[in-house]
């Protein structure tokens, strides 16, 4: 899968990095500092800071969806989707995921989606009408990039963005409408 790297100076990545933008209070876009390009990081923090072309990211998500053993053994892949939190920790997770300003974590899903944490990201435990099914694995990035893998419906989604701040309402609304459009088109 190329180009994909944890280093923004990787030659396969550096030439195609998109500039970040910042949505101002008047809804205009301004250049944003690229403070999230962590050059020289020694610890990658479970994919925090992954740089990829959308096509490479799509290839990765498709491999997770296919679960054909080319990326991980099926039993290892299954572990990515398994809830990991105790009931006590789940209470704290719920408070963080649904906190004001943290909508990036819940992808603006309702509480009824019943999110929890798995090894591969957050997992939606219940169906969300017009959107994903229970068991969908998902995550989001600092610059409002979103992905999800719904093995029940056979859908892998990627929404690329370079808009700051995190949890930008306009981007979240765009992703929600994108997801509803994809699921609305399924037969």
mmCIF file of C-alpha atoms in Angstrom:
data_model
loop_
_atom_site.group_PDB
_atom_site.id
_atom_site.type_symbol
_atom_site.label_atom_id
_atom_site.label_comp_id
_atom_site.label_asym_id
_atom_site.label_seq_id
_atom_site.Cartn_x
_atom_site.Cartn_y
_atom_site.Cartn_z
ATOM 1 C CA UNK A 1 0.000 0.000 0.000
ATOM 2 C CA UNK A 2 1.618 3.176 -1.118
ATOM 3 C CA UNK A 3 1.852 6.011 -0.420
ATOM 4 C CA UNK A 4 1.312 5.475 3.282
ATOM 5 C CA UNK A 5 3.709 6.386 6.099
ATOM 6 C CA UNK A 6 3.999 7.718 9.629
ATOM 7 C CA UNK A 7 6.561 10.274 8.467
ATOM 8 C CA UNK A 8 5.442 13.410 6.613
ATOM 9 C CA UNK A 9 8.956 13.743 5.151
ATOM 10 C CA UNK A 10 8.762 10.309 3.494
ATOM 11 C CA UNK A 11 9.411 11.019 -0.208
ATOM 12 C CA UNK A 12 6.238 9.157 -1.215
ATOM 13 C CA UNK A 13 4.199 11.453 1.051
ATOM 14 C CA UNK A 14 5.969 14.825 1.237
ATOM 15 C CA UNK A 15 5.246 15.916 -2.323
ATOM 16 C CA UNK A 16 1.505 15.435 -1.987
ATOM 17 C CA UNK A 17 0.668 16.680 1.513
ATOM 18 C CA UNK A 18 -2.447 18.825 1.510
ATOM 19 C CA UNK A 19 -2.376 22.161 3.280
ATOM 20 C CA UNK A 20 -4.511 22.399 6.389
ATOM 21 C CA UNK A 21 -7.198 25.035 6.744
ATOM 22 C CA UNK A 22 -8.844 26.583 9.757
ATOM 23 C CA UNK A 23 -12.514 27.521 9.726
ATOM 24 C CA UNK A 24 -12.883 30.996 11.171
ATOM 25 C CA UNK A 25 -15.808 32.258 13.275
ATOM 26 C CA UNK A 26 -17.291 33.893 10.163
ATOM 27 C CA UNK A 27 -17.228 30.508 8.342
ATOM 28 C CA UNK A 28 -14.326 31.486 6.061
ATOM 29 C CA UNK A 29 -11.249 29.304 5.672
ATOM 30 C CA UNK A 30 -7.767 30.463 6.626
ATOM 31 C CA UNK A 31 -4.392 28.724 6.354
ATOM 32 C CA UNK A 32 -3.774 26.620 9.463
ATOM 33 C CA UNK A 33 -0.427 25.879 11.063
ATOM 34 C CA UNK A 34 0.677 22.343 10.328
ATOM 35 C CA UNK A 35 1.407 21.626 13.979
ATOM 36 C CA UNK A 36 0.070 18.105 13.652
ATOM 37 C CA UNK A 37 2.891 17.080 11.284
ATOM 38 C CA UNK A 38 4.981 15.389 13.955
ATOM 39 C CA UNK A 39 8.347 15.032 12.267
ATOM 40 C CA UNK A 40 10.750 12.737 14.075
ATOM 41 C CA UNK A 41 8.201 11.141 16.400
ATOM 42 C CA UNK A 42 9.558 7.930 17.891
ATOM 43 C CA UNK A 43 6.197 6.539 19.000
ATOM 44 C CA UNK A 44 3.331 6.368 16.525
ATOM 45 C CA UNK A 45 0.529 6.108 19.094
ATOM 46 C CA UNK A 46 -1.658 3.492 17.447
ATOM 47 C CA UNK A 47 -1.887 5.223 14.035
ATOM 48 C CA UNK A 48 -1.948 8.805 15.289
ATOM 49 C CA UNK A 49 -0.103 10.635 12.585
ATOM 50 C CA UNK A 50 -0.594 8.192 9.728
ATOM 51 C CA UNK A 51 -0.182 9.947 6.374
ATOM 52 C CA UNK A 52 -1.759 8.358 3.310
ATOM 53 C CA UNK A 53 -3.212 9.179 -0.048
ATOM 54 C CA UNK A 54 -6.989 8.612 0.004
ATOM 55 C CA UNK A 55 -6.554 5.741 -2.472
ATOM 56 C CA UNK A 56 -4.053 4.008 -0.164
ATOM 57 C CA UNK A 57 -6.335 4.511 2.832
ATOM 58 C CA UNK A 58 -9.197 3.048 0.802
ATOM 59 C CA UNK A 59 -7.064 0.025 -0.056
ATOM 60 C CA UNK A 60 -6.318 -0.494 3.641
ATOM 61 C CA UNK A 61 -9.997 -0.244 4.629
ATOM 62 C CA UNK A 62 -11.000 -2.598 1.792
ATOM 63 C CA UNK A 63 -8.485 -5.164 3.079
ATOM 64 C CA UNK A 64 -10.023 -4.910 6.555
ATOM 65 C CA UNK A 65 -13.500 -5.324 5.062
ATOM 66 C CA UNK A 66 -12.486 -8.328 2.891
ATOM 67 C CA UNK A 67 -10.836 -10.082 5.847
ATOM 68 C CA UNK A 68 -9.221 -12.555 3.462
ATOM 69 C CA UNK A 69 -6.007 -13.093 5.408
ATOM 70 C CA UNK A 70 -3.829 -10.833 3.254
ATOM 71 C CA UNK A 71 -3.555 -8.086 5.888
ATOM 72 C CA UNK A 72 -4.062 -10.064 9.110
ATOM 73 C CA UNK A 73 -5.099 -13.599 9.982
ATOM 74 C CA UNK A 74 -8.911 -13.793 10.346
ATOM 75 C CA UNK A 75 -8.680 -14.483 14.085
ATOM 76 C CA UNK A 76 -6.454 -11.419 14.519
ATOM 77 C CA UNK A 77 -8.788 -9.301 12.382
ATOM 78 C CA UNK A 78 -11.736 -10.365 14.553
ATOM 79 C CA UNK A 79 -9.883 -9.005 17.586
ATOM 80 C CA UNK A 80 -9.871 -5.515 16.037
ATOM 81 C CA UNK A 81 -13.675 -5.420 16.324
ATOM 82 C CA UNK A 82 -14.105 -6.952 19.819
ATOM 83 C CA UNK A 83 -15.158 -4.584 22.649
ATOM 84 C CA UNK A 84 -12.432 -4.226 25.285
ATOM 85 C CA UNK A 85 -13.865 -2.040 28.062
ATOM 86 C CA UNK A 86 -15.120 -3.135 31.449
ATOM 87 C CA UNK A 87 -18.488 -1.677 32.530
ATOM 88 C CA UNK A 88 -16.693 0.756 34.867
ATOM 89 C CA UNK A 89 -14.350 2.039 32.151
ATOM 90 C CA UNK A 90 -17.248 2.194 29.684
ATOM 91 C CA UNK A 91 -18.876 4.851 31.895
ATOM 92 C CA UNK A 92 -15.813 7.097 31.523
ATOM 93 C CA UNK A 93 -15.586 6.343 27.808
ATOM 94 C CA UNK A 94 -19.229 7.400 27.311
ATOM 95 C CA UNK A 95 -18.604 10.682 29.138
ATOM 96 C CA UNK A 96 -15.567 11.457 26.952
ATOM 97 C CA UNK A 97 -17.059 10.407 23.615
ATOM 98 C CA UNK A 98 -20.229 12.442 24.040
ATOM 99 C CA UNK A 99 -18.639 15.506 25.655
ATOM 100 C CA UNK A 100 -19.280 18.893 24.059
ATOM 101 C CA UNK A 101 -16.516 19.534 21.536
ATOM 102 C CA UNK A 102 -15.554 15.866 21.252
ATOM 103 C CA UNK A 103 -17.984 15.035 18.450
ATOM 104 C CA UNK A 104 -15.027 13.843 16.374
ATOM 105 C CA UNK A 105 -14.890 10.813 18.677
ATOM 106 C CA UNK A 106 -18.531 9.822 18.205
ATOM 107 C CA UNK A 107 -18.737 10.917 14.551
ATOM 108 C CA UNK A 108 -21.892 12.694 15.755
ATOM 109 C CA UNK A 109 -23.664 9.386 16.261
ATOM 110 C CA UNK A 110 -26.498 9.374 18.799
ATOM 111 C CA UNK A 111 -25.960 7.805 22.221
ATOM 112 C CA UNK A 112 -28.265 5.010 21.092
ATOM 113 C CA UNK A 113 -25.416 3.822 18.818
ATOM 114 C CA UNK A 114 -23.754 2.578 22.011
ATOM 115 C CA UNK A 115 -20.093 3.138 21.190
ATOM 116 C CA UNK A 116 -17.292 1.259 22.886
ATOM 117 C CA UNK A 117 -13.570 0.793 22.356
ATOM 118 C CA UNK A 118 -11.993 -2.140 20.526
ATOM 119 C CA UNK A 119 -8.393 -2.803 19.543
ATOM 120 C CA UNK A 120 -8.953 -1.373 16.053
ATOM 121 C CA UNK A 121 -10.883 1.739 17.064
ATOM 122 C CA UNK A 122 -14.333 2.530 18.386
ATOM 123 C CA UNK A 123 -17.163 0.084 17.694
ATOM 124 C CA UNK A 124 -20.796 0.999 17.211
ATOM 125 C CA UNK A 125 -22.756 -1.694 19.085
ATOM 126 C CA UNK A 126 -26.246 -0.827 17.794
ATOM 127 C CA UNK A 127 -27.641 -0.079 14.342
ATOM 128 C CA UNK A 128 -27.934 3.600 13.418
ATOM 129 C CA UNK A 129 -30.965 4.178 11.188
ATOM 130 C CA UNK A 130 -29.958 5.290 7.703
ATOM 131 C CA UNK A 131 -26.299 4.804 8.510
ATOM 132 C CA UNK A 132 -24.138 1.994 9.845
ATOM 133 C CA UNK A 133 -24.960 -1.313 11.496
ATOM 134 C CA UNK A 134 -23.985 -2.592 14.905
ATOM 135 C CA UNK A 135 -20.463 -3.990 14.878
ATOM 136 C CA UNK A 136 -19.081 -1.202 12.668
ATOM 137 C CA UNK A 137 -15.473 -0.282 13.456
ATOM 138 C CA UNK A 138 -14.613 3.421 13.159
ATOM 139 C CA UNK A 139 -12.087 6.109 13.966
ATOM 140 C CA UNK A 140 -11.343 9.743 13.244
ATOM 141 C CA UNK A 141 -8.344 11.997 12.869
ATOM 142 C CA UNK A 142 -7.317 15.373 14.209
ATOM 143 C CA UNK A 143 -8.071 17.169 10.919
ATOM 144 C CA UNK A 144 -11.595 15.710 10.729
ATOM 145 C CA UNK A 145 -10.797 12.602 8.688
ATOM 146 C CA UNK A 146 -13.267 9.786 9.310
ATOM 147 C CA UNK A 147 -13.391 6.112 8.428
ATOM 148 C CA UNK A 148 -15.626 3.166 9.206
ATOM 149 C CA UNK A 149 -15.821 -0.513 8.294
ATOM 150 C CA UNK A 150 -19.295 -2.093 8.397
ATOM 151 C CA UNK A 151 -18.907 -5.842 7.841
ATOM 152 C CA UNK A 152 -22.667 -6.440 8.089
ATOM 153 C CA UNK A 153 -23.487 -4.232 5.084
ATOM 154 C CA UNK A 154 -20.132 -4.650 3.323
ATOM 155 C CA UNK A 155 -19.277 -0.938 3.428
ATOM 156 C CA UNK A 156 -15.932 0.747 4.078
ATOM 157 C CA UNK A 157 -16.015 4.556 4.169
ATOM 158 C CA UNK A 158 -13.244 7.134 4.185
ATOM 159 C CA UNK A 159 -13.815 10.894 4.432
ATOM 160 C CA UNK A 160 -10.669 12.945 3.938
ATOM 161 C CA UNK A 161 -10.365 16.455 5.328
ATOM 162 C CA UNK A 162 -7.688 18.929 6.321
ATOM 163 C CA UNK A 163 -10.081 21.289 8.114
ATOM 164 C CA UNK A 164 -9.397 22.401 11.660
ATOM 165 C CA UNK A 165 -10.522 22.669 14.401
ATOM 166 C CA UNK A 166 -11.225 19.083 15.351
ATOM 167 C CA UNK A 167 -14.989 18.360 15.520
ATOM 168 C CA UNK A 168 -15.769 21.061 12.943
ATOM 169 C CA UNK A 169 -19.570 21.016 12.661
ATOM 170 C CA UNK A 170 -19.553 21.645 8.904
ATOM 171 C CA UNK A 171 -17.249 18.696 8.256
ATOM 172 C CA UNK A 172 -19.194 16.448 10.639
ATOM 173 C CA UNK A 173 -22.427 17.339 8.849
ATOM 174 C CA UNK A 174 -20.794 16.630 5.481
ATOM 175 C CA UNK A 175 -19.592 13.230 6.662
ATOM 176 C CA UNK A 176 -23.037 12.367 8.055
ATOM 177 C CA UNK A 177 -24.696 13.286 4.741
ATOM 178 C CA UNK A 178 -22.040 11.308 2.823
ATOM 179 C CA UNK A 179 -22.655 8.230 4.986
ATOM 180 C CA UNK A 180 -26.440 8.548 4.658
ATOM 181 C CA UNK A 181 -26.045 8.879 0.885
ATOM 182 C CA UNK A 182 -23.929 5.734 0.625
ATOM 183 C CA UNK A 183 -26.278 3.682 2.798
ATOM 184 C CA UNK A 184 -29.331 5.157 1.066
ATOM 185 C CA UNK A 185 -27.982 3.876 -2.249
ATOM 186 C CA UNK A 186 -27.537 0.284 -1.063
ATOM 187 C CA UNK A 187 -30.020 -2.275 -2.275
#
